[in-house]
Amino acid sequence: MARFVLYHTDGCHLCEQAYSLALQTLPASDIEKVDITSNEALMQSYQTTIPVFERKSDHVQLSWPFELSQIQQLVE
């Protein structure tokens, strides 16, 4: 089961960059990608801040821009 969520939209180049960064630290199976356009509440929350990377256990989030070192700290 995925331990992290990446909130994104299809075609978002920054979201693709964020996913690539996350894959440097985590296997793809640990990252659930959630397209915010499928949910109005998510659109309201994240439309101006995506990509957003979230640790599921405590909902700590990183909003773009973030770096590999920040993802690594969140994973620890």
JSON list of N, CA and C in Angstrom, two decimals:
[
{"chain": "A", "resi": 1, "resn": "MET", "atom": "N", "xyz": [0.83, -1.18, 0.00]},
{"chain": "A", "resi": 1, "resn": "MET", "atom": "CA", "xyz": [0.00, 0.00, 0.00]},
{"chain": "A", "resi": 1, "resn": "MET", "atom": "C", "xyz": [0.88, 1.25, 0.00]},
{"chain": "A", "resi": 2, "resn": "ALA", "atom": "N", "xyz": [0.50, 2.22, -0.79]},
{"chain": "A", "resi": 2, "resn": "ALA", "atom": "CA", "xyz": [1.28, 3.45, -0.92]},
{"chain": "A", "resi": 2, "resn": "ALA", "atom": "C", "xyz": [1.31, 4.21, 0.41]},
{"chain": "A", "resi": 3, "resn": "ARG", "atom": "N", "xyz": [2.48, 4.73, 0.74]},
{"chain": "A", "resi": 3, "resn": "ARG", "atom": "CA", "xyz": [2.64, 5.50, 1.97]},
{"chain": "A", "resi": 3, "resn": "ARG", "atom": "C", "xyz": [2.59, 7.00, 1.73]},
{"chain": "A", "resi": 4, "resn": "PHE", "atom": "N", "xyz": [2.65, 7.40, 0.45]},
{"chain": "A", "resi": 4, "resn": "PHE", "atom": "CA", "xyz": [2.69, 8.81, 0.09]},
{"chain": "A", "resi": 4, "resn": "PHE", "atom": "C", "xyz": [1.71, 9.08, -1.04]},
{"chain": "A", "resi": 5, "resn": "VAL", "atom": "N", "xyz": [1.28, 10.34, -1.13]},
{"chain": "A", "resi": 5, "resn": "VAL", "atom": "CA", "xyz": [0.37, 10.76, -2.19]},
{"chain": "A", "resi": 5, "resn": "VAL", "atom": "C", "xyz": [1.01, 11.93, -2.93]},
{"chain": "A", "resi": 6, "resn": "LEU", "atom": "N", "xyz": [0.92, 11.89, -4.24]},
{"chain": "A", "resi": 6, "resn": "LEU", "atom": "CA", "xyz": [1.31, 13.04, -5.06]},
{"chain": "A", "resi": 6, "resn": "LEU", "atom": "C", "xyz": [0.04, 13.57, -5.71]},
{"chain": "A", "resi": 7, "resn": "TYR", "atom": "N", "xyz": [-0.38, 14.75, -5.28]},
{"chain": "A", "resi": 7, "resn": "TYR", "atom": "CA", "xyz": [-1.54, 15.41, -5.90]},
{"chain": "A", "resi": 7, "resn": "TYR", "atom": "C", "xyz": [-1.04, 16.12, -7.14]},
{"chain": "A", "resi": 8, "resn": "HIS", "atom": "N", "xyz": [-1.72, 15.90, -8.27]},
{"chain": "A", "resi": 8, "resn": "HIS", "atom": "CA", "xyz": [-1.24, 16.39, -9.55]},
{"chain": "A", "resi": 8, "resn": "HIS", "atom": "C", "xyz": [-2.40, 16.60, -10.51]},
{"chain": "A", "resi": 9, "resn": "THR", "atom": "N", "xyz": [-2.07, 17.07, -11.72]},
{"chain": "A", "resi": 9, "resn": "THR", "atom": "CA", "xyz": [-3.00, 17.05, -12.85]},
{"chain": "A", "resi": 9, "resn": "THR", "atom": "C", "xyz": [-2.24, 16.47, -14.03]},
{"chain": "A", "resi": 10, "resn": "ASP", "atom": "N", "xyz": [-2.95, 15.83, -14.93]},
{"chain": "A", "resi": 10, "resn": "ASP", "atom": "CA", "xyz": [-2.33, 15.30, -16.14]},
{"chain": "A", "resi": 10, "resn": "ASP", "atom": "C", "xyz": [-1.78, 16.45, -16.97]},
{"chain": "A", "resi": 11, "resn": "GLY", "atom": "N", "xyz": [-0.60, 16.25, -17.52]},
{"chain": "A", "resi": 11, "resn": "GLY", "atom": "CA", "xyz": [0.01, 17.26, -18.37]},
{"chain": "A", "resi": 11, "resn": "GLY", "atom": "C", "xyz": [0.75, 18.35, -17.63]},
{"chain": "A", "resi": 12, "resn": "CYS", "atom": "N", "xyz": [0.82, 18.26, -16.32]},
{"chain": "A", "resi": 12, "resn": "CYS", "atom": "CA", "xyz": [1.52, 19.26, -15.50]},
{"chain": "A", "resi": 12, "resn": "CYS", "atom": "C", "xyz": [3.01, 18.89, -15.46]},
{"chain": "A", "resi": 13, "resn": "HIS", "atom": "N", "xyz": [3.84, 19.70, -16.12]},
{"chain": "A", "resi": 13, "resn": "HIS", "atom": "CA", "xyz": [5.27, 19.36, -16.19]},
{"chain": "A", "resi": 13, "resn": "HIS", "atom": "C", "xyz": [5.94, 19.44, -14.82]},
{"chain": "A", "resi": 14, "resn": "LEU", "atom": "N", "xyz": [5.48, 20.33, -13.96]},
{"chain": "A", "resi": 14, "resn": "LEU", "atom": "CA", "xyz": [6.04, 20.40, -12.60]},
{"chain": "A", "resi": 14, "resn": "LEU", "atom": "C", "xyz": [5.68, 19.15, -11.81]},
{"chain": "A", "resi": 15, "resn": "CYS", "atom": "N", "xyz": [4.48, 18.64, -12.04]},
{"chain": "A", "resi": 15, "resn": "CYS", "atom": "CA", "xyz": [4.05, 17.40, -11.38]},
{"chain": "A", "resi": 15, "resn": "CYS", "atom": "C", "xyz": [4.92, 16.22, -11.82]},
{"chain": "A", "resi": 16, "resn": "GLU", "atom": "N", "xyz": [5.26, 16.19, -13.10]},
{"chain": "A", "resi": 16, "resn": "GLU", "atom": "CA", "xyz": [6.13, 15.14, -13.61]},
{"chain": "A", "resi": 16, "resn": "GLU", "atom": "C", "xyz": [7.52, 15.24, -12.99]},
{"chain": "A", "resi": 17, "resn": "GLN", "atom": "N", "xyz": [8.01, 16.47, -12.81]},
{"chain": "A", "resi": 17, "resn": "GLN", "atom": "CA", "xyz": [9.30, 16.67, -12.16]},
{"chain": "A", "resi": 17, "resn": "GLN", "atom": "C", "xyz": [9.25, 16.19, -10.71]},
{"chain": "A", "resi": 18, "resn": "ALA", "atom": "N", "xyz": [8.17, 16.53, -10.02]},
{"chain": "A", "resi": 18, "resn": "ALA", "atom": "CA", "xyz": [8.02, 16.12, -8.62]},
{"chain": "A", "resi": 18, "resn": "ALA", "atom": "C", "xyz": [7.98, 14.59, -8.50]},
{"chain": "A", "resi": 19, "resn": "TYR", "atom": "N", "xyz": [7.27, 13.94, -9.41]},
{"chain": "A", "resi": 19, "resn": "TYR", "atom": "CA", "xyz": [7.19, 12.48, -9.39]},
{"chain": "A", "resi": 19, "resn": "TYR", "atom": "C", "xyz": [8.58, 11.87, -9.64]},
{"chain": "A", "resi": 20, "resn": "SER", "atom": "N", "xyz": [9.31, 12.43, -10.57]},
{"chain": "A", "resi": 20, "resn": "SER", "atom": "CA", "xyz": [10.67, 11.95, -10.84]},
{"chain": "A", "resi": 20, "resn": "SER", "atom": "C", "xyz": [11.57, 12.10, -9.62]},
{"chain": "A", "resi": 21, "resn": "LEU", "atom": "N", "xyz": [11.44, 13.21, -8.92]},
{"chain": "A", "resi": 21, "resn": "LEU", "atom": "CA", "xyz": [12.21, 13.41, -7.69]},
{"chain": "A", "resi": 21, "resn": "LEU", "atom": "C", "xyz": [11.85, 12.35, -6.65]},
{"chain": "A", "resi": 22, "resn": "ALA", "atom": "N", "xyz": [10.56, 12.13, -6.47]},
{"chain": "A", "resi": 22, "resn": "ALA", "atom": "CA", "xyz": [10.10, 11.16, -5.48]},
{"chain": "A", "resi": 22, "resn": "ALA", "atom": "C", "xyz": [10.61, 9.76, -5.80]},
{"chain": "A", "resi": 23, "resn": "LEU", "atom": "N", "xyz": [10.66, 9.43, -7.09]},
{"chain": "A", "resi": 23, "resn": "LEU", "atom": "CA", "xyz": [11.13, 8.10, -7.50]},
{"chain": "A", "resi": 23, "resn": "LEU", "atom": "C", "xyz": [12.61, 7.89, -7.22]},
{"chain": "A", "resi": 24, "resn": "GLN", "atom": "N", "xyz": [13.35, 8.95, -6.97]},
{"chain": "A", "resi": 24, "resn": "GLN", "atom": "CA", "xyz": [14.76, 8.82, -6.61]},
{"chain": "A", "resi": 24, "resn": "GLN", "atom": "C", "xyz": [14.92, 8.31, -5.18]},
{"chain": "A", "resi": 25, "resn": "THR", "atom": "N", "xyz": [13.86, 8.40, -4.39]},
{"chain": "A", "resi": 25, "resn": "THR", "atom": "CA", "xyz": [13.90, 7.99, -2.99]},
{"chain": "A", "resi": 25, "resn": "THR", "atom": "C", "xyz": [12.99, 6.81, -2.70]},
{"chain": "A", "resi": 26, "resn": "LEU", "atom": "N", "xyz": [11.90, 6.70, -3.43]},
{"chain": "A", "resi": 26, "resn": "LEU", "atom": "CA", "xyz": [10.86, 5.71, -3.15]},
{"chain": "A", "resi": 26, "resn": "LEU", "atom": "C", "xyz": [10.54, 4.87, -4.38]},
{"chain": "A", "resi": 27, "resn": "PRO", "atom": "N", "xyz": [10.10, 3.62, -4.16]},
{"chain": "A", "resi": 27, "resn": "PRO", "atom": "CA", "xyz": [9.59, 2.85, -5.30]},
{"chain": "A", "resi": 27, "resn": "PRO", "atom": "C", "xyz": [8.22, 3.40, -5.70]},
{"chain": "A", "resi": 28, "resn": "ALA", "atom": "N", "xyz": [7.86, 3.21, -6.94]},
{"chain": "A", "resi": 28, "resn": "ALA", "atom": "CA", "xyz": [6.57, 3.70, -7.44]},
{"chain": "A", "resi": 28, "resn": "ALA", "atom": "C", "xyz": [5.40, 3.16, -6.63]},
{"chain": "A", "resi": 29, "resn": "SER", "atom": "N", "xyz": [5.54, 1.97, -6.08]},
{"chain": "A", "resi": 29, "resn": "SER", "atom": "CA", "xyz": [4.46, 1.37, -5.29]},
{"chain": "A", "resi": 29, "resn": "SER", "atom": "C", "xyz": [4.18, 2.12, -3.99]},
{"chain": "A", "resi": 30, "resn": "ASP", "atom": "N", "xyz": [5.11, 2.96, -3.55]},
{"chain": "A", "resi": 30, "resn": "ASP", "atom": "CA", "xyz": [4.92, 3.76, -2.34]},
{"chain": "A", "resi": 30, "resn": "ASP", "atom": "C", "xyz": [4.27, 5.11, -2.62]},
{"chain": "A", "resi": 31, "resn": "ILE", "atom": "N", "xyz": [4.01, 5.42, -3.89]},
{"chain": "A", "resi": 31, "resn": "ILE", "atom": "CA", "xyz": [3.47, 6.73, -4.26]},
{"chain": "A", "resi": 31, "resn": "ILE", "atom": "C", "xyz": [2.14, 6.55, -4.97]},
{"chain": "A", "resi": 32, "resn": "GLU", "atom": "N", "xyz": [1.09, 7.07, -4.36]},
{"chain": "A", "resi": 32, "resn": "GLU", "atom": "CA", "xyz": [-0.23, 7.09, -4.99]},
{"chain": "A", "resi": 32, "resn": "GLU", "atom": "C", "xyz": [-0.38, 8.43, -5.70]},
{"chain": "A", "resi": 33, "resn": "LYS", "atom": "N", "xyz": [-0.61, 8.39, -7.00]},
{"chain": "A", "resi": 33, "resn": "LYS", "atom": "CA", "xyz": [-0.82, 9.63, -7.75]},
{"chain": "A", "resi": 33, "resn": "LYS", "atom": "C", "xyz": [-2.32, 9.91, -7.81]},
{"chain": "A", "resi": 34, "resn": "VAL", "atom": "N", "xyz": [-2.71, 11.10, -7.36]},
{"chain": "A", "resi": 34, "resn": "VAL", "atom": "CA", "xyz": [-4.12, 11.49, -7.33]},
{"chain": "A", "resi": 34, "resn": "VAL", "atom": "C", "xyz": [-4.30, 12.73, -8.20]},
{"chain": "A", "resi": 35, "resn": "ASP", "atom": "N", "xyz": [-5.09, 12.58, -9.25]},
{"chain": "A", "resi": 35, "resn": "ASP", "atom": "CA", "xyz": [-5.40, 13.70, -10.15]},
{"chain": "A", "resi": 35, "resn": "ASP", "atom": "C", "xyz": [-6.49, 14.54, -9.49]},
{"chain": "A", "resi": 36, "resn": "ILE", "atom": "N", "xyz": [-6.16, 15.78, -9.17]},
{"chain": "A", "resi": 36, "resn": "ILE", "atom": "CA", "xyz": [-7.11, 16.62, -8.43]},
{"chain": "A", "resi": 36, "resn": "ILE", "atom": "C", "xyz": [-8.32, 17.02, -9.26]},
{"chain": "A", "resi": 37, "resn": "THR", "atom": "N", "xyz": [-8.25, 16.88, -10.59]},
{"chain": "A", "resi": 37, "resn": "THR", "atom": "CA", "xyz": [-9.39, 17.28, -11.42]},
{"chain": "A", "resi": 37, "resn": "THR", "atom": "C", "xyz": [-10.58, 16.33, -11.27]},
{"chain": "A", "resi": 38, "resn": "SER", "atom": "N", "xyz": [-10.36, 15.20, -10.65]},
{"chain": "A", "resi": 38, "resn": "SER", "atom": "CA", "xyz": [-11.43, 14.22, -10.47]},
{"chain": "A", "resi": 38, "resn": "SER", "atom": "C", "xyz": [-12.27, 14.49, -9.22]},
{"chain": "A", "resi": 39, "resn": "ASN", "atom": "N", "xyz": [-11.90, 15.52, -8.45]},
{"chain": "A", "resi": 39, "resn": "ASN", "atom": "CA", "xyz": [-12.59, 15.78, -7.18]},
{"chain": "A", "resi": 39, "resn": "ASN", "atom": "C", "xyz": [-12.62, 17.28, -6.92]},
{"chain": "A", "resi": 40, "resn": "GLU", "atom": "N", "xyz": [-13.81, 17.84, -6.80]},
{"chain": "A", "resi": 40, "resn": "GLU", "atom": "CA", "xyz": [-13.96, 19.29, -6.61]},
{"chain": "A", "resi": 40, "resn": "GLU", "atom": "C", "xyz": [-13.28, 19.79, -5.33]},
{"chain": "A", "resi": 41, "resn": "ALA", "atom": "N", "xyz": [-13.37, 19.02, -4.25]},
{"chain": "A", "resi": 41, "resn": "ALA", "atom": "CA", "xyz": [-12.73, 19.43, -3.00]},
{"chain": "A", "resi": 41, "resn": "ALA", "atom": "C", "xyz": [-11.21, 19.50, -3.15]},
{"chain": "A", "resi": 42, "resn": "LEU", "atom": "N", "xyz": [-10.65, 18.53, -3.86]},
{"chain": "A", "resi": 42, "resn": "LEU", "atom": "CA", "xyz": [-9.20, 18.55, -4.10]},
{"chain": "A", "resi": 42, "resn": "LEU", "atom": "C", "xyz": [-8.82, 19.72, -4.99]},
{"chain": "A", "resi": 43, "resn": "MET", "atom": "N", "xyz": [-9.65, 20.02, -5.98]},
{"chain": "A", "resi": 43, "resn": "MET", "atom": "CA", "xyz": [-9.39, 21.19, -6.84]},
{"chain": "A", "resi": 43, "resn": "MET", "atom": "C", "xyz": [-9.35, 22.46, -6.01]},
{"chain": "A", "resi": 44, "resn": "GLN", "atom": "N", "xyz": [-10.30, 22.61, -5.11]},
{"chain": "A", "resi": 44, "resn": "GLN", "atom": "CA", "xyz": [-10.34, 23.80, -4.26]},
{"chain": "A", "resi": 44, "resn": "GLN", "atom": "C", "xyz": [-9.09, 23.89, -3.39]},
{"chain": "A", "resi": 45, "resn": "SER", "atom": "N", "xyz": [-8.65, 22.77, -2.88]},
{"chain": "A", "resi": 45, "resn": "SER", "atom": "CA", "xyz": [-7.51, 22.75, -1.97]},
{"chain": "A", "resi": 45, "resn": "SER", "atom": "C", "xyz": [-6.16, 22.94, -2.66]},
{"chain": "A", "resi": 46, "resn": "TYR", "atom": "N", "xyz": [-6.00, 22.34, -3.85]},
{"chain": "A", "resi": 46, "resn": "TYR", "atom": "CA", "xyz": [-4.66, 22.22, -4.43]},
{"chain": "A", "resi": 46, "resn": "TYR", "atom": "C", "xyz": [-4.45, 22.87, -5.79]},
{"chain": "A", "resi": 47, "resn": "GLN", "atom": "N", "xyz": [-5.46, 23.50, -6.36]},
{"chain": "A", "resi": 47, "resn": "GLN", "atom": "CA", "xyz": [-5.32, 23.96, -7.74]},
{"chain": "A", "resi": 47, "resn": "GLN", "atom": "C", "xyz": [-4.19, 24.96, -7.94]},
{"chain": "A", "resi": 48, "resn": "THR", "atom": "N", "xyz": [-3.82, 25.72, -6.93]},
{"chain": "A", "resi": 48, "resn": "THR", "atom": "CA", "xyz": [-2.74, 26.70, -7.10]},
{"chain": "A", "resi": 48, "resn": "THR", "atom": "C", "xyz": [-1.43, 26.25, -6.46]},
{"chain": "A", "resi": 49, "resn": "THR", "atom": "N", "xyz": [-1.41, 25.05, -5.87]},
{"chain": "A", "resi": 49, "resn": "THR", "atom": "CA", "xyz": [-0.20, 24.61, -5.17]},
{"chain": "A", "resi": 49, "resn": "THR", "atom": "C", "xyz": [0.40, 23.31, -5.70]},
{"chain": "A", "resi": 50, "resn": "ILE", "atom": "N", "xyz": [-0.26, 22.65, -6.68]},
{"chain": "A", "resi": 50, "resn": "ILE", "atom": "CA", "xyz": [0.29, 21.39, -7.17]},
{"chain": "A", "resi": 50, "resn": "ILE", "atom": "C", "xyz": [1.61, 21.62, -7.88]},
{"chain": "A", "resi": 51, "resn": "PRO", "atom": "N", "xyz": [2.46, 20.63, -7.83]},
{"chain": "A", "resi": 51, "resn": "PRO", "atom": "CA", "xyz": [2.30, 19.35, -7.18]},
{"chain": "A", "resi": 51, "resn": "PRO", "atom": "C", "xyz": [2.45, 19.46, -5.65]},
{"chain": "A", "resi": 52, "resn": "VAL", "atom": "N", "xyz": [1.72, 18.60, -4.97]},
{"chain": "A", "resi": 52, "resn": "VAL", "atom": "CA", "xyz": [1.80, 18.50, -3.51]},
{"chain": "A", "resi": 52, "resn": "VAL", "atom": "C", "xyz": [2.10, 17.05, -3.18]},
{"chain": "A", "resi": 53, "resn": "PHE", "atom": "N", "xyz": [3.13, 16.86, -2.36]},
{"chain": "A", "resi": 53, "resn": "PHE", "atom": "CA", "xyz": [3.56, 15.52, -1.95]},
{"chain": "A", "resi": 53, "resn": "PHE", "atom": "C", "xyz": [3.20, 15.36, -0.48]},
{"chain": "A", "resi": 54, "resn": "GLU", "atom": "N", "xyz": [2.48, 14.30, -0.14]},
{"chain": "A", "resi": 54, "resn": "GLU", "atom": "CA", "xyz": [1.97, 14.14, 1.22]},
{"chain": "A", "resi": 54, "resn": "GLU", "atom": "C", "xyz": [2.32, 12.78, 1.80]},
{"chain": "A", "resi": 55, "resn": "ARG", "atom": "N", "xyz": [2.75, 12.78, 3.06]},
{"chain": "A", "resi": 55, "resn": "ARG", "atom": "CA", "xyz": [2.93, 11.54, 3.81]},
{"chain": "A", "resi": 55, "resn": "ARG", "atom": "C", "xyz": [1.58, 11.17, 4.40]},
{"chain": "A", "resi": 56, "resn": "LYS", "atom": "N", "xyz": [1.07, 10.00, 4.06]},
{"chain": "A", "resi": 56, "resn": "LYS", "atom": "CA", "xyz": [-0.28, 9.60, 4.46]},
{"chain": "A", "resi": 56, "resn": "LYS", "atom": "C", "xyz": [-0.44, 9.43, 5.97]},
{"chain": "A", "resi": 57, "resn": "SER", "atom": "N", "xyz": [0.59, 8.97, 6.65]},
{"chain": "A", "resi": 57, "resn": "SER", "atom": "CA", "xyz": [0.45, 8.63, 8.07]},
{"chain": "A", "resi": 57, "resn": "SER", "atom": "C", "xyz": [0.07, 9.83, 8.93]},
{"chain": "A", "resi": 58, "resn": "ASP", "atom": "N", "xyz": [0.56, 11.01, 8.59]},
{"chain": "A", "resi": 58, "resn": "ASP", "atom": "CA", "xyz": [0.27, 12.19, 9.42]},
{"chain": "A", "resi": 58, "resn": "ASP", "atom": "C", "xyz": [-0.13, 13.41, 8.59]},
{"chain": "A", "resi": 59, "resn": "HIS", "atom": "N", "xyz": [-0.26, 13.22, 7.28]},
{"chain": "A", "resi": 59, "resn": "HIS", "atom": "CA", "xyz": [-0.72, 14.27, 6.36]},
{"chain": "A", "resi": 59, "resn": "HIS", "atom": "C", "xyz": [0.24, 15.47, 6.26]},
{"chain": "A", "resi": 60, "resn": "VAL", "atom": "N", "xyz": [1.50, 15.26, 6.58]},
{"chain": "A", "resi": 60, "resn": "VAL", "atom": "CA", "xyz": [2.49, 16.32, 6.37]},
{"chain": "A", "resi": 60, "resn": "VAL", "atom": "C", "xyz": [2.69, 16.47, 4.87]},
{"chain": "A", "resi": 61, "resn": "GLN", "atom": "N", "xyz": [2.70, 17.71, 4.40]},
{"chain": "A", "resi": 61, "resn": "GLN", "atom": "CA", "xyz": [2.75, 17.98, 2.97]},
{"chain": "A", "resi": 61, "resn": "GLN", "atom": "C", "xyz": [3.92, 18.87, 2.58]},
{"chain": "A", "resi": 62, "resn": "LEU", "atom": "N", "xyz": [4.37, 18.64, 1.36]},
{"chain": "A", "resi": 62, "resn": "LEU", "atom": "CA", "xyz": [5.32, 19.53, 0.69]},
{"chain": "A", "resi": 62, "resn": "LEU", "atom": "C", "xyz": [4.62, 20.10, -0.52]},
{"chain": "A", "resi": 63, "resn": "SER", "atom": "N", "xyz": [4.59, 21.42, -0.62]},
{"chain": "A", "resi": 63, "resn": "SER", "atom": "CA", "xyz": [4.04, 22.07, -1.82]},
{"chain": "A", "resi": 63, "resn": "SER", "atom": "C", "xyz": [5.19, 22.53, -2.68]},
{"chain": "A", "resi": 64, "resn": "TRP", "atom": "N", "xyz": [5.00, 22.48, -3.98]},
{"chain": "A", "resi": 64, "resn": "TRP", "atom": "CA", "xyz": [6.02, 22.88, -4.93]},
{"chain": "A", "resi": 64, "resn": "TRP", "atom": "C", "xyz": [6.34, 24.36, -4.76]},
{"chain": "A", "resi": 65, "resn": "PRO", "atom": "N", "xyz": [7.60, 24.75, -4.83]},
{"chain": "A", "resi": 65, "resn": "PRO", "atom": "CA", "xyz": [8.76, 23.93, -5.19]},
{"chain": "A", "resi": 65, "resn": "PRO", "atom": "C", "xyz": [9.35, 23.23, -3.97]},
{"chain": "A", "resi": 66, "resn": "PHE", "atom": "N", "xyz": [9.74, 21.98, -4.17]},
{"chain": "A", "resi": 66, "resn": "PHE", "atom": "CA", "xyz": [10.47, 21.25, -3.15]},
{"chain": "A", "resi": 66, "resn": "PHE", "atom": "C", "xyz": [11.60, 20.50, -3.80]},
{"chain": "A", "resi": 67, "resn": "GLU", "atom": "N", "xyz": [12.56, 20.10, -2.97]},
{"chain": "A", "resi": 67, "resn": "GLU", "atom": "CA", "xyz": [13.78, 19.45, -3.46]},
{"chain": "A", "resi": 67, "resn": "GLU", "atom": "C", "xyz": [13.86, 18.01, -2.98]},
{"chain": "A", "resi": 68, "resn": "LEU", "atom": "N", "xyz": [14.76, 17.27, -3.58]},
{"chain": "A", "resi": 68, "resn": "LEU", "atom": "CA", "xyz": [14.97, 15.88, -3.22]},
{"chain": "A", "resi": 68, "resn": "LEU", "atom": "C", "xyz": [15.25, 15.73, -1.72]},
{"chain": "A", "resi": 69, "resn": "SER", "atom": "N", "xyz": [16.06, 16.61, -1.17]},
{"chain": "A", "resi": 69, "resn": "SER", "atom": "CA", "xyz": [16.40, 16.52, 0.26]},
{"chain": "A", "resi": 69, "resn": "SER", "atom": "C", "xyz": [15.16, 16.65, 1.14]},
{"chain": "A", "resi": 70, "resn": "GLN", "atom": "N", "xyz": [14.19, 17.44, 0.73]},
{"chain": "A", "resi": 70, "resn": "GLN", "atom": "CA", "xyz": [12.96, 17.59, 1.51]},
{"chain": "A", "resi": 70, "resn": "GLN", "atom": "C", "xyz": [12.12, 16.32, 1.45]},
{"chain": "A", "resi": 71, "resn": "ILE", "atom": "N", "xyz": [12.09, 15.69, 0.29]},
{"chain": "A", "resi": 71, "resn": "ILE", "atom": "CA", "xyz": [11.38, 14.41, 0.17]},
{"chain": "A", "resi": 71, "resn": "ILE", "atom": "C", "xyz": [12.06, 13.37, 1.04]},
{"chain": "A", "resi": 72, "resn": "GLN", "atom": "N", "xyz": [13.38, 13.34, 1.01]},
{"chain": "A", "resi": 72, "resn": "GLN", "atom": "CA", "xyz": [14.12, 12.37, 1.81]},
{"chain": "A", "resi": 72, "resn": "GLN", "atom": "C", "xyz": [13.84, 12.56, 3.30]},
{"chain": "A", "resi": 73, "resn": "GLN", "atom": "N", "xyz": [13.76, 13.81, 3.75]},
{"chain": "A", "resi": 73, "resn": "GLN", "atom": "CA", "xyz": [13.44, 14.07, 5.16]},
{"chain": "A", "resi": 73, "resn": "GLN", "atom": "C", "xyz": [12.03, 13.59, 5.50]},
{"chain": "A", "resi": 74, "resn": "LEU", "atom": "N", "xyz": [11.10, 13.78, 4.60]},
{"chain": "A", "resi": 74, "resn": "LEU", "atom": "CA", "xyz": [9.73, 13.35, 4.82]},
{"chain": "A", "resi": 74, "resn": "LEU", "atom": "C", "xyz": [9.63, 11.83, 4.88]},
{"chain": "A", "resi": 75, "resn": "VAL", "atom": "N", "xyz": [10.47, 11.15, 4.13]},
{"chain": "A", "resi": 75, "resn": "VAL", "atom": "CA", "xyz": [10.46, 9.69, 4.08]},
{"chain": "A", "resi": 75, "resn": "VAL", "atom": "C", "xyz": [11.05, 9.08, 5.36]},
{"chain": "A", "resi": 76, "resn": "GLU", "atom": "N", "xyz": [12.00, 9.75, 5.96]},
{"chain": "A", "resi": 76, "resn": "GLU", "atom": "CA", "xyz": [12.69, 9.20, 7.15]},
{"chain": "A", "resi": 76, "resn": "GLU", "atom": "C", "xyz": [11.78, 8.99, 8.34]}
]
